Amino acid sequence: MTETALADAALAERELSRVPVAHRTPTRMLLIAGPFVIVLLLAVVAPLLAPQSPYEQHLDAISLPPGGGHRLGTDSLGRDVLSRVLYGGRPPALIGIAAVAVALTVGVLLGLMAGYRGGLADAVLSRVADMQLSVPGVVLAIFILTFLGGGLRNVVVVIALESWPLHYRVVRTLTIGTRNRAYVEAARTVGLGQLTILRRHILPAVLPSLAVTATSNFVMAVLTEASLSFLGLGVQPPTPDWGFMISDGRTLIVSAWWISVFPGIGLFLLLLAVQLYGDGLAKSLSLQSLRR
Amino acid sequence: MPSPFAPPDGGGIRPRTRRAPVPPLYVAQRLAQGVVTVVAVVAVVFLLLHLTGNPARVVSPPDATQDEIDRIAHAYGFDQPIAQQFVLFFGKAFTGHFPDSVTYGASSLGVVRDAIGPTLLLAGSAFVLGNLIGLVIGYLSAEARWRPLRRVPIVLALIGQAVPAFYLGLLAVLLLAVRLHWFPTAGYGSFSATVLPTLVLTASIVPGITRIYRAQILEVRDDDHVVTAVAKGISPLQVRLRHIALNALGPAVALIGLQLGGVVAGAVTVEVIFNWPGMGQLLVSSINGRDYAVALTAVLFIAIGFVVATVLADLAAALVDPFGHRRR
């Protein structure tokens, strides 16, 4: 009895010691995060890099090709494409981060509760999460945004609503796997409160997996934001936004390809950087099974 | 006296019992859940319409007078309690009666029905093609002997996953239609106009499937049952196909089902890019034109189609991997 409990504790110890892997190899983690950080930084310091204001119109310099005074040309209102591409990364990045933060909070809280307590709450929440996964998210998002209006906050809410089950399912499964471990039993025996147990003993075991689901979620959030903006339902003009800029230049694609192509490259680089980061993270935490 | 070494259950050799490939209870559960999901989606849409205040005001043009708004509200039944409208909509839908479209002046059912074919053609062929190609490439990238054949698809898949479907469509139009004149830029009806949108949507599906299947194969490859099969002297080809490829398919199909949402999202934007007269295009145009009847009917049909597809994917996964749904 004592022996198995000890073995169990040792196992749990090993499980938990996997958590600080990230601290053990800081250089590696920095390298993986590099491209992502660079793209984010570019969006943050856009005001320093942009040659012009992204809103400044020059109606005498419409749809100029790249080169000359404008490195990446100008759009149909004579705005500098380079400046707009630099600024255009802000809405996707901001919406991505905010939506993931909201989805994480909801998913983690509900997942911990459902996994630790079980019972009716678990049954109901899990059904709802299953159903959410079999709902065409973008279709609902199109509907919601049309009637509630686009804009930053609504897009964040819509994407978060669509993605919380992702975190919920992982947290719930891991919590069920952890809740009867010897060290958790010990914490209960000592008389620690439920909240303390969840926060200090269960949450740490869940964190590395969350880092991986969060990056997957971020990719999905940026893609959704771009699609919605492309359909004209996301961030409203004249705010520069990659998805909207791509659709803006669509009708001019024959005569002025640069208006849509360059924002698309920005979007591509952001998504690629996050993918690389997610893959690397999953690999160094040996959680590849969570990536897809 | 039986040998002391004989196992109590007769050596584990039991007559094979026939059982349904997928438990009927599971099928029934999934179907019931699907129906609930469809009703829930429409309920959410109804609630949303009423959250915004008077739906008649949302539907009518901005310069409509109060009298006109009232008439629209009455024509659509917006003046009745929301629960009643909800029940009424479903009751009528069951008997094939759908609200009339404002823009087309006809039943929204006909308008939506015309859009189903094109979407099924586009999304369906892209989904089938994308899965087949993705599975083959995924298999090769895990098992191929020639190193480049294992490396190149993985890098391409990583890059491909970072290109949104609508951007890929735009680049395809720019290069293959505008510059090279290989295909028309948009249109519907001819084979040549079908190729480009289908290829674009297919290409946006392939990377995800490739990565999923490859990961599953790598996971299965070192399993005990594979070692056993090799030890039994089963031919390497048989081991690869029956013991590795087939066993990796189960979890892969389950994950592929979860990707359906992405396919629908891709289809909507690709339809808009190529001016394809399908459900996605119809949904966007009806919402922009405030054609409430068409939008609602379209959402109902998309929800049904999507739920049917998810249920089918789940059942397919259960068929290939009989114990999968218990594990998950």
Coordinates of C-alpha atoms in Angstrom, one line a residue:
Chain A
M1 CA 0.0 0.0 0.0
T2 CA 2.6 2.5 1.1
E3 CA 4.8 1.2 -1.6
T4 CA 2.3 1.8 -4.4
A5 CA 1.6 5.2 -3.0
L6 CA 5.3 6.0 -3.0
A7 CA 5.6 4.7 -6.6
D8 CA 2.6 6.8 -7.5
A9 CA 4.1 9.8 -5.9
A10 CA 7.4 9.2 -7.7
L11 CA 5.5 9.0 -11.0
A12 CA 3.6 12.2 -10.3
E13 CA 6.9 13.8 -9.3
R14 CA 8.3 12.8 -12.7
E15 CA 5.2 14.0 -14.5
L16 CA 5.5 17.4 -12.7
S17 CA 9.2 17.7 -13.3
R18 CA 8.3 17.9 -17.0
V19 CA 6.7 21.2 -16.4
P20 CA 9.9 23.3 -16.1
V21 CA 11.4 21.8 -19.3
A22 CA 10.9 25.3 -20.7
H23 CA 13.2 26.7 -18.0
R24 CA 15.8 24.1 -18.6
T25 CA 16.4 25.0 -22.2
P26 CA 15.9 28.8 -22.4
T27 CA 18.0 29.3 -25.5
R28 CA 16.2 26.7 -27.5
M29 CA 12.8 28.1 -26.4
L30 CA 14.0 31.6 -27.4
L31 CA 15.1 30.4 -30.8
I32 CA 11.8 28.7 -31.5
A33 CA 9.9 31.8 -30.5
G34 CA 12.2 34.0 -32.5
P35 CA 10.3 34.4 -35.8
F36 CA 7.0 34.9 -33.9
V37 CA 8.4 37.5 -31.7
I38 CA 9.9 39.3 -34.7
V39 CA 6.6 39.5 -36.6
L40 CA 4.8 40.7 -33.4
L41 CA 7.5 43.3 -32.8
L42 CA 7.2 44.6 -36.4
A43 CA 3.5 45.2 -35.7
V44 CA 4.2 46.9 -32.4
V45 CA 6.9 49.2 -33.7
A46 CA 5.0 49.9 -37.0
P47 CA 4.9 53.7 -36.2
L48 CA 8.7 53.8 -36.1
L49 CA 9.2 51.9 -39.4
A50 CA 6.3 53.1 -41.5
P51 CA 7.4 55.8 -43.9
Q52 CA 3.9 57.4 -43.8
S53 CA 0.7 57.4 -41.9
P54 CA -1.4 54.4 -43.1
Y55 CA -4.3 56.7 -43.4
E56 CA -2.6 59.4 -45.5
Q57 CA -4.3 59.6 -48.9
H58 CA -2.7 61.0 -52.1
L59 CA -5.4 61.0 -54.8
D60 CA -2.8 62.1 -57.3
A61 CA -0.7 59.0 -56.7
I62 CA -3.3 56.2 -57.0
S63 CA -2.3 52.5 -57.5
L64 CA 1.4 53.3 -58.1
P65 CA 3.5 50.1 -58.7
P66 CA 6.2 49.2 -56.2
G67 CA 9.5 51.1 -56.4
G68 CA 10.1 54.8 -56.6
G69 CA 8.8 56.8 -53.7
H70 CA 6.7 53.9 -52.4
R71 CA 8.6 50.7 -51.8
L72 CA 5.5 48.5 -52.1
G73 CA 3.4 50.9 -54.2
T74 CA 0.2 52.6 -53.3
D75 CA -3.4 51.5 -53.1
S76 CA -6.6 52.7 -54.8
L77 CA -6.7 55.8 -52.5
G78 CA -3.0 56.5 -52.9
R79 CA -2.1 55.2 -49.5
D80 CA 1.4 53.8 -49.0
V81 CA 1.1 50.0 -49.1
L82 CA 4.2 49.4 -47.0
S83 CA 2.9 51.5 -44.1
R84 CA -0.5 49.8 -44.3
V85 CA 1.1 46.3 -44.4
L86 CA 3.2 47.2 -41.2
Y87 CA 0.1 48.5 -39.4
G88 CA -2.2 45.8 -40.8
G89 CA -0.7 43.2 -38.6
R90 CA -2.0 44.9 -35.5
P91 CA -5.6 43.8 -35.6
P92 CA -4.9 40.1 -36.3
A93 CA -2.2 39.9 -33.7
L94 CA -4.3 41.8 -31.1
I95 CA -7.5 39.9 -31.8
G96 CA -5.5 36.6 -31.8
I97 CA -4.0 37.3 -28.4
A98 CA -7.2 38.6 -26.9
A99 CA -9.4 35.8 -28.2
V100 CA -6.9 33.1 -27.0
A101 CA -6.8 34.8 -23.6
V102 CA -10.6 34.7 -23.3
A103 CA -10.9 31.2 -24.6
L104 CA -8.1 30.0 -22.3
T105 CA -9.7 31.5 -19.3
V106 CA -13.1 30.0 -20.0
G107 CA -11.7 26.7 -21.1
V108 CA -9.4 26.3 -18.1
L109 CA -12.0 27.3 -15.5
L110 CA -14.7 25.1 -16.9
G111 CA -12.3 22.3 -17.6
L112 CA -10.9 22.3 -14.1
M113 CA -14.3 22.3 -12.6
A114 CA -15.7 19.6 -14.8
G115 CA -12.6 17.4 -14.4
Y116 CA -12.2 17.8 -10.7
R117 CA -15.9 17.7 -9.6
G118 CA -17.3 15.5 -12.4
G119 CA -21.1 14.8 -12.1
L120 CA -23.8 16.8 -13.8
A121 CA -21.7 19.9 -14.6
D122 CA -19.2 17.7 -16.3
A123 CA -21.8 15.9 -18.3
V124 CA -23.6 19.1 -19.5
L125 CA -20.4 21.0 -20.2
S126 CA -18.9 18.1 -22.2
R127 CA -22.0 17.8 -24.3
V128 CA -22.0 21.5 -25.0
A129 CA -18.3 21.4 -25.9
D130 CA -18.9 18.5 -28.3
M131 CA -21.8 20.3 -29.9
Q132 CA -19.7 23.5 -30.3
L133 CA -17.1 21.4 -32.2
S134 CA -19.8 20.3 -34.6
V135 CA -21.0 23.8 -35.4
P136 CA -19.7 25.6 -38.5
G137 CA -18.0 28.3 -36.6
V138 CA -17.4 30.8 -39.5
V139 CA -21.1 30.6 -40.5
L140 CA -22.2 31.5 -37.1
A141 CA -19.6 34.2 -36.8
I142 CA -20.8 35.7 -40.1
F143 CA -24.3 35.8 -38.7
I144 CA -23.3 37.1 -35.3
L145 CA -21.1 39.9 -36.7
T146 CA -23.7 41.0 -39.2
F147 CA -26.3 41.6 -36.5
L148 CA -24.1 42.7 -33.6
G149 CA -21.7 44.6 -35.9
G150 CA -18.0 44.0 -36.6
G151 CA -15.3 45.7 -34.7
L152 CA -12.5 44.5 -32.4
R153 CA -14.5 43.4 -29.4
N154 CA -17.2 41.4 -31.2
V155 CA -14.6 39.6 -33.3
V156 CA -12.7 38.6 -30.2
V157 CA -15.9 37.3 -28.5
V158 CA -17.0 35.3 -31.6
I159 CA -13.6 33.6 -32.0
A160 CA -13.3 32.9 -28.2
L161 CA -16.8 31.4 -28.2
E162 CA -15.8 29.1 -31.0
S163 CA -12.5 28.0 -29.5
W164 CA -12.9 27.4 -25.8
P165 CA -13.8 23.7 -26.2
L166 CA -10.3 23.2 -27.5
H167 CA -8.8 24.0 -24.1
Y168 CA -11.7 22.7 -22.1
R169 CA -11.3 19.1 -23.4
V170 CA -7.5 19.0 -22.8
V171 CA -7.8 20.5 -19.3
R172 CA -10.7 18.2 -18.3
T173 CA -8.8 15.1 -19.4
L174 CA -5.6 16.0 -17.6
T175 CA -7.5 17.0 -14.5
I176 CA -9.2 13.7 -14.4
G177 CA -5.9 12.0 -14.7
T178 CA -4.4 14.1 -11.9
R179 CA -7.1 14.4 -9.4
N180 CA -6.5 11.0 -7.7
R181 CA -2.8 11.2 -7.7
A182 CA -1.2 10.6 -4.3
Y183 CA 0.1 14.1 -4.0
V184 CA -3.4 15.5 -4.6
E185 CA -4.8 13.0 -2.1
A186 CA -2.2 14.2 0.4
A187 CA -3.1 17.8 -0.2
R188 CA -6.8 16.9 0.5
T189 CA -5.8 15.0 3.6
V190 CA -3.9 17.9 5.0
G191 CA -7.1 19.9 4.6
L192 CA -6.2 22.3 1.8
G193 CA -9.2 24.0 0.2
Q194 CA -10.4 23.0 -3.2
L195 CA -9.3 26.2 -4.9
T196 CA -5.8 25.9 -3.4
I197 CA -5.5 22.3 -4.7
L198 CA -6.7 23.2 -8.1
R199 CA -4.3 26.2 -8.3
R200 CA -1.2 24.7 -6.7
H201 CA -1.4 21.0 -7.5
I202 CA -3.5 20.5 -10.6
L203 CA -3.0 23.6 -12.7
P204 CA 0.8 23.2 -12.9
A205 CA 0.3 19.7 -14.5
V206 CA -1.9 21.2 -17.1
L207 CA 0.1 24.2 -18.1
P208 CA 2.5 22.7 -20.7
S209 CA -0.4 21.3 -22.6
L210 CA -2.1 24.7 -22.5
A211 CA 1.0 26.3 -24.1
V212 CA 0.5 24.0 -27.1
T213 CA -3.3 24.4 -27.4
A214 CA -2.9 28.1 -27.1
T215 CA -0.6 28.3 -30.1
S216 CA -3.0 26.1 -32.2
N217 CA -5.8 28.4 -31.1
F218 CA -3.8 31.5 -32.0
V219 CA -3.3 30.2 -35.6
M220 CA -7.0 29.4 -35.9
A221 CA -7.9 32.8 -34.4
V222 CA -5.7 34.7 -36.9
L223 CA -7.1 32.7 -39.8
T224 CA -10.7 33.3 -38.7
E225 CA -10.0 37.0 -38.2
A226 CA -8.5 37.3 -41.7
S227 CA -11.4 35.4 -43.3
L228 CA -13.9 37.6 -41.5
S229 CA -12.1 40.8 -42.5
F230 CA -11.8 39.5 -46.0
L231 CA -15.6 39.1 -46.1
G232 CA -15.9 42.7 -44.7
L233 CA -17.2 41.6 -41.3
G234 CA -14.1 42.1 -39.2
V235 CA -12.2 45.3 -38.4
Q236 CA -13.9 48.2 -40.2
P237 CA -12.1 50.4 -42.7
P238 CA -10.1 52.6 -42.9
T239 CA -8.2 50.8 -40.1
P240 CA -5.4 48.9 -41.9
D241 CA -6.0 45.1 -41.6
W242 CA -4.4 42.4 -43.7
G243 CA -7.6 40.4 -44.4
F244 CA -9.5 43.5 -45.5
M245 CA -6.6 44.8 -47.6
I246 CA -6.5 41.5 -49.5
S247 CA -10.2 41.8 -50.4
D248 CA -9.8 45.6 -51.1
G249 CA -7.3 44.9 -53.9
R250 CA -9.2 41.9 -55.2
T251 CA -11.1 43.9 -57.9
L252 CA -7.8 45.5 -59.0
I253 CA -5.9 42.3 -59.1
V254 CA -5.3 42.5 -62.9
S255 CA -3.9 46.1 -62.9
A256 CA -2.5 46.5 -59.3
W257 CA -1.6 43.1 -57.8
W258 CA 0.6 44.6 -55.1
I259 CA -2.4 46.0 -53.1
S260 CA -3.5 42.4 -52.1
V261 CA -0.3 40.4 -52.5
F262 CA 1.8 42.2 -49.9
P263 CA -0.7 42.1 -47.0
G264 CA -1.1 38.4 -47.8
I265 CA 2.6 37.9 -47.4
G266 CA 2.4 39.5 -44.0
L267 CA -0.5 37.2 -43.0
F268 CA 1.5 34.2 -44.3
L269 CA 4.6 35.1 -42.3
L270 CA 2.7 35.6 -39.1
L271 CA 0.9 32.2 -39.5
L272 CA 4.1 30.4 -40.5
A273 CA 6.0 31.9 -37.5
V274 CA 3.3 30.7 -35.0
Q275 CA 3.1 27.3 -36.6
L276 CA 6.9 26.9 -36.2
Y277 CA 6.6 28.1 -32.6
G278 CA 3.8 25.7 -31.9
D279 CA 5.6 22.7 -33.5
G280 CA 8.8 23.5 -31.6
L281 CA 7.0 24.0 -28.3
A282 CA 5.2 20.7 -28.7
K283 CA 8.4 18.9 -29.5
S284 CA 10.4 20.2 -26.6
L285 CA 7.6 19.5 -24.2
S286 CA 7.0 16.1 -25.9
L287 CA 3.3 16.9 -26.5
Q288 CA 3.2 16.3 -30.2
S289 CA -0.1 14.5 -29.9
L290 CA -1.8 17.8 -29.1
R291 CA -0.6 19.3 -32.4
R292 CA -2.6 18.9 -35.5
Chain B
M1 CA -7.8 -33.7 -14.3
P2 CA -7.0 -30.8 -16.6
S3 CA -3.5 -29.6 -16.9
P4 CA -2.6 -27.0 -14.2
F5 CA -1.2 -24.9 -17.0
A6 CA -4.5 -24.7 -18.9
P7 CA -6.0 -21.3 -18.7
P8 CA -9.5 -21.2 -17.1
D9 CA -11.2 -19.7 -20.1
G10 CA -10.2 -22.5 -22.5
G11 CA -7.1 -20.9 -23.8
G12 CA -8.7 -17.7 -24.9
I13 CA -10.1 -19.5 -28.0
R14 CA -13.7 -18.5 -28.1
P15 CA -16.0 -18.8 -31.1
R16 CA -16.1 -15.6 -33.0
T17 CA -19.2 -13.7 -32.3
R18 CA -20.6 -11.4 -34.9
R19 CA -21.1 -7.9 -33.7
A20 CA -22.3 -4.7 -35.4
P21 CA -19.2 -2.9 -36.7
V22 CA -20.4 0.2 -35.0
P23 CA -22.5 -0.1 -31.8
P24 CA -26.1 0.9 -32.6
L25 CA -26.4 2.8 -29.4
Y26 CA -23.4 5.0 -30.4
V27 CA -25.0 5.7 -33.8
A28 CA -28.3 6.6 -32.1
Q29 CA -26.5 8.9 -29.6
R30 CA -24.6 10.7 -32.4
L31 CA -27.7 11.2 -34.5
A32 CA -29.7 12.6 -31.5
Q33 CA -26.8 14.9 -30.7
G34 CA -26.8 16.0 -34.3
V35 CA -30.5 16.9 -34.3
V36 CA -30.0 18.9 -31.0
T37 CA -27.0 20.7 -32.6
V38 CA -29.1 21.8 -35.6
V39 CA -31.9 23.1 -33.4
A40 CA -29.4 24.9 -31.1
V41 CA -27.7 26.6 -34.1
V42 CA -31.1 27.9 -35.4
A43 CA -32.0 28.9 -31.8
V44 CA -28.9 30.9 -31.4
V45 CA -29.6 32.7 -34.8
F46 CA -33.1 33.5 -33.6
L47 CA -31.9 34.8 -30.3
L48 CA -29.3 37.0 -32.0
L49 CA -31.9 38.5 -34.3
H50 CA -33.8 39.6 -31.2
L51 CA -30.8 40.7 -29.2
T52 CA -30.3 43.5 -31.7
G53 CA -33.7 44.9 -30.8
N54 CA -36.4 44.9 -33.4
P55 CA -35.3 42.5 -36.2
A56 CA -37.6 44.2 -38.6
R57 CA -35.5 47.4 -38.3
V58 CA -32.3 45.3 -39.0
V59 CA -33.9 43.8 -42.1
S60 CA -35.4 46.9 -43.5
P61 CA -33.5 49.6 -45.4
P62 CA -32.1 52.5 -43.2
D63 CA -34.6 55.0 -44.6
A64 CA -37.7 52.9 -43.9
T65 CA -40.6 54.6 -42.0
Q66 CA -42.0 53.2 -38.8
D67 CA -45.1 52.2 -40.8
E68 CA -43.0 50.2 -43.2
I69 CA -41.0 48.6 -40.4
D70 CA -44.3 47.5 -38.7
R71 CA -45.5 46.0 -42.0
I72 CA -42.3 44.1 -42.4
A73 CA -42.5 42.9 -38.8
H74 CA -46.0 41.7 -39.4
A75 CA -45.2 40.0 -42.7
Y76 CA -42.4 38.0 -41.1
G77 CA -44.2 37.4 -37.8
F78 CA -41.6 39.4 -35.8
D79 CA -44.5 40.8 -33.8
Q80 CA -45.1 37.4 -32.2
P81 CA -43.3 36.0 -29.2
I82 CA -39.9 34.7 -30.0
A83 CA -40.6 31.1 -28.8
Q84 CA -43.6 31.0 -31.0
Q85 CA -41.7 32.2 -34.1
F86 CA -39.1 29.6 -33.4
V87 CA -41.6 26.7 -33.2
L88 CA -43.4 28.1 -36.2
F89 CA -40.3 28.2 -38.3
F90 CA -39.4 24.6 -37.6
G91 CA -43.0 23.4 -38.0
K92 CA -43.2 25.1 -41.4
A93 CA -39.7 23.9 -42.4
F94 CA -40.8 20.3 -41.8
T95 CA -43.6 20.7 -44.2
G96 CA -41.4 22.3 -46.8
H97 CA -42.6 25.9 -46.3
F98 CA -39.9 28.5 -45.9
P99 CA -40.3 32.3 -45.5
D100 CA -40.2 34.3 -48.7
S101 CA -37.1 36.0 -49.9
V102 CA -37.2 39.8 -50.2
T103 CA -34.7 40.1 -53.0
Y104 CA -35.8 37.2 -55.1
G105 CA -39.5 37.5 -54.4
A106 CA -39.8 33.7 -54.1
S107 CA -39.6 31.1 -51.4
S108 CA -36.2 31.1 -49.9
L109 CA -36.1 27.3 -50.2
G110 CA -35.8 27.5 -54.0
V111 CA -33.0 30.1 -53.8
V112 CA -31.1 28.0 -51.3
R113 CA -31.7 24.8 -53.1
D114 CA -30.2 26.2 -56.3
A115 CA -27.0 27.0 -54.3
I116 CA -26.6 23.5 -52.7
G117 CA -25.5 21.8 -55.9
P118 CA -22.6 24.1 -56.7
T119 CA -21.4 24.0 -53.1
L120 CA -21.6 20.2 -52.9
L121 CA -19.7 20.0 -56.1
L122 CA -17.0 22.3 -55.0
A123 CA -16.6 21.3 -51.3
G124 CA -17.4 17.7 -51.9
S125 CA -14.9 17.1 -54.6
A126 CA -12.3 19.1 -52.8
F127 CA -12.9 17.2 -49.6
V128 CA -12.6 13.8 -51.3
L129 CA -9.5 14.8 -53.3
G130 CA -7.9 16.6 -50.4
N131 CA -8.3 13.6 -48.1
L132 CA -7.0 11.1 -50.7
I133 CA -4.0 13.2 -51.6
G134 CA -3.3 14.1 -48.0
L135 CA -3.4 10.5 -46.8
V136 CA -1.1 9.4 -49.6
I137 CA 1.4 12.2 -49.0
G138 CA 1.1 11.7 -45.2
Y139 CA 1.9 8.0 -45.6
L140 CA 4.8 8.7 -47.9
S141 CA 6.2 11.4 -45.7
A142 CA 6.3 8.9 -42.8
E143 CA 7.3 5.7 -44.6
A144 CA 9.1 6.5 -47.8
R145 CA 12.7 5.2 -48.1
W146 CA 14.0 8.1 -50.2
R147 CA 14.8 10.9 -47.8
P148 CA 13.7 13.8 -49.9
L149 CA 10.3 12.2 -50.2
R150 CA 10.0 12.2 -46.5
R151 CA 11.4 15.7 -46.0
V152 CA 9.9 17.8 -48.8
P153 CA 6.2 17.2 -48.1
I154 CA 6.6 18.1 -44.5
V155 CA 8.1 21.4 -45.2
L156 CA 5.5 22.1 -47.9
A157 CA 2.7 21.1 -45.5
L158 CA 4.1 23.5 -42.9
I159 CA 4.2 26.3 -45.4
G160 CA 0.8 25.3 -46.9
Q161 CA -0.9 25.4 -43.6
A162 CA 0.1 29.1 -43.2
V163 CA -1.6 30.2 -46.5
P164 CA -5.3 31.0 -46.0
A165 CA -7.6 29.5 -48.7
F166 CA -8.7 32.9 -50.0
Y167 CA -5.1 34.2 -50.4
L168 CA -4.2 31.0 -52.2
G169 CA -7.2 31.5 -54.5
L170 CA -6.2 35.1 -55.2
L171 CA -2.6 34.1 -56.1
A172 CA -4.0 31.3 -58.3
V173 CA -6.2 33.8 -60.1
L174 CA -3.4 36.2 -60.5
L175 CA -0.9 33.6 -61.8
L176 CA -2.9 30.9 -63.6
A177 CA -5.8 32.9 -64.9
V178 CA -4.7 36.5 -65.4
R179 CA -1.1 35.9 -66.3
L180 CA -1.0 32.5 -68.0
H181 CA -4.7 32.4 -69.2
W182 CA -4.9 28.7 -68.4
F183 CA -8.3 29.0 -66.7
P184 CA -11.1 31.6 -66.5
T185 CA -10.8 33.9 -63.5
A186 CA -14.4 33.1 -62.4
G187 CA -17.6 31.5 -63.5
Y188 CA -19.6 28.4 -63.1
G189 CA -20.8 25.6 -65.4
S190 CA -17.8 24.7 -67.5
F191 CA -15.2 22.2 -66.6
S192 CA -12.3 24.7 -67.0
A193 CA -14.0 27.1 -64.6
T194 CA -14.4 24.3 -62.0
V195 CA -10.8 23.3 -62.0
L196 CA -9.2 26.3 -60.3
P197 CA -11.6 26.7 -57.3
T198 CA -11.5 23.0 -56.7
L199 CA -7.8 22.9 -56.8
V200 CA -7.5 25.8 -54.5
L201 CA -9.8 24.4 -51.9
T202 CA -8.1 20.9 -52.2
A203 CA -4.7 22.5 -51.7
S204 CA -5.9 24.2 -48.6
I205 CA -7.1 20.9 -47.1
V206 CA -4.1 18.7 -48.0
P207 CA -1.5 20.1 -45.5
G208 CA -3.6 19.5 -42.4
I209 CA -4.5 15.9 -43.4
T210 CA -0.9 15.1 -44.3
R211 CA 0.4 16.3 -41.0
I212 CA -2.3 14.4 -39.0
Y213 CA -1.8 11.1 -40.8
R214 CA 1.9 11.3 -40.7
A215 CA 1.9 11.9 -36.9
Q216 CA -0.5 9.0 -36.4
I217 CA 1.7 6.6 -38.5
L218 CA 4.8 7.6 -36.5
E219 CA 2.9 6.9 -33.3
V220 CA 1.6 3.5 -34.4
R221 CA 4.9 2.4 -36.0
D222 CA 6.6 1.3 -32.8
D223 CA 3.5 -0.2 -31.2
D224 CA 3.8 -3.7 -29.7
H225 CA 1.3 -5.2 -32.2
V226 CA 3.6 -4.1 -35.0
V227 CA 6.6 -5.7 -33.4
T228 CA 4.5 -8.9 -32.9
A229 CA 3.5 -8.9 -36.6
V230 CA 7.1 -8.5 -37.7
A231 CA 8.1 -11.3 -35.3
K232 CA 5.5 -13.6 -36.7
G233 CA 7.1 -13.2 -40.1
I234 CA 4.4 -11.3 -41.8
S235 CA 5.7 -9.7 -45.0
P236 CA 6.9 -6.1 -44.6
L237 CA 4.3 -4.8 -47.1
Q238 CA 1.5 -6.5 -45.1
V239 CA 2.8 -5.0 -41.9
R240 CA 3.0 -1.6 -43.4
L241 CA -0.5 -1.6 -44.9
R242 CA -2.6 -3.7 -42.5
H243 CA -0.8 -3.1 -39.2
I244 CA 0.5 0.4 -39.5
A245 CA -1.4 2.3 -42.2
L246 CA -4.8 1.0 -41.3
N247 CA -4.4 1.4 -37.6
A248 CA -3.2 4.9 -38.0
L249 CA -6.3 5.7 -40.1
G250 CA -8.8 5.5 -37.1
P251 CA -7.5 8.4 -35.0
A252 CA -6.7 10.3 -38.2
V253 CA -10.3 10.1 -39.4
A254 CA -11.5 11.3 -36.0
L255 CA -9.2 14.3 -36.3
I256 CA -10.1 14.9 -39.9
G257 CA -13.7 15.2 -38.7
L258 CA -12.7 18.1 -36.5
Q259 CA -11.2 19.9 -39.5
L260 CA -14.5 20.1 -41.3
G261 CA -15.1 23.6 -39.9
G262 CA -12.0 24.8 -41.6
V263 CA -13.2 23.3 -44.9
V264 CA -16.5 25.1 -44.7
A265 CA -14.7 28.4 -43.9
G266 CA -12.4 27.9 -46.8
A267 CA -15.3 27.1 -49.1
V268 CA -17.1 30.3 -48.2
T269 CA -14.1 32.5 -49.0
V270 CA -13.2 30.5 -52.1
E271 CA -16.7 30.9 -53.4
V272 CA -16.5 34.6 -52.9
I273 CA -13.1 34.8 -54.7
F274 CA -14.3 32.8 -57.8
N275 CA -17.9 34.2 -57.8
W276 CA -19.1 30.6 -57.4
P277 CA -22.9 30.5 -57.0
G278 CA -22.9 28.3 -53.9
M279 CA -24.1 28.5 -50.3
G280 CA -21.2 30.6 -49.0
Q281 CA -21.6 33.2 -51.6
L282 CA -25.4 33.2 -51.0
L283 CA -25.0 33.5 -47.3
V284 CA -22.6 36.5 -47.6
S285 CA -24.8 38.3 -50.2
S286 CA -28.1 37.6 -48.4
I287 CA -26.7 38.9 -45.2
N288 CA -25.2 42.0 -46.9
G289 CA -28.6 42.5 -48.7
R290 CA -30.5 42.0 -45.4
D291 CA -32.4 39.1 -46.9
Y292 CA -33.3 37.6 -43.6
A293 CA -35.4 34.7 -45.0
V294 CA -32.6 33.5 -47.3
A295 CA -29.9 33.9 -44.7
L296 CA -31.9 31.9 -42.1
T297 CA -32.8 29.1 -44.5
A298 CA -29.2 29.0 -45.7
V299 CA -27.9 28.8 -42.1
L300 CA -30.4 25.9 -41.4
F301 CA -29.2 24.0 -44.5
I302 CA -25.5 24.6 -43.8
A303 CA -26.0 23.5 -40.2
I304 CA -27.7 20.3 -41.3
G305 CA -25.1 19.6 -44.0
F306 CA -22.3 20.3 -41.5
V307 CA -23.8 18.2 -38.8
V308 CA -24.4 15.3 -41.2
A309 CA -20.8 15.5 -42.3
T310 CA -19.5 15.5 -38.8
V311 CA -21.7 12.6 -37.8
L312 CA -20.6 10.7 -40.9
A313 CA -16.9 11.4 -40.0
D314 CA -17.5 10.2 -36.5
L315 CA -19.2 7.0 -37.7
A316 CA -16.4 6.4 -40.2
A317 CA -13.9 6.9 -37.4
A318 CA -15.8 4.4 -35.3
L319 CA -15.9 1.9 -38.2
V320 CA -12.1 2.1 -38.8
D321 CA -11.2 2.3 -35.1
P322 CA -13.9 0.4 -33.2
F323 CA -12.6 1.3 -29.7
G324 CA -11.7 4.9 -30.6
H325 CA -14.8 6.6 -29.4
R326 CA -14.4 4.8 -26.0
R327 CA -10.9 6.0 -25.7
R328 CA -11.6 9.6 -26.5

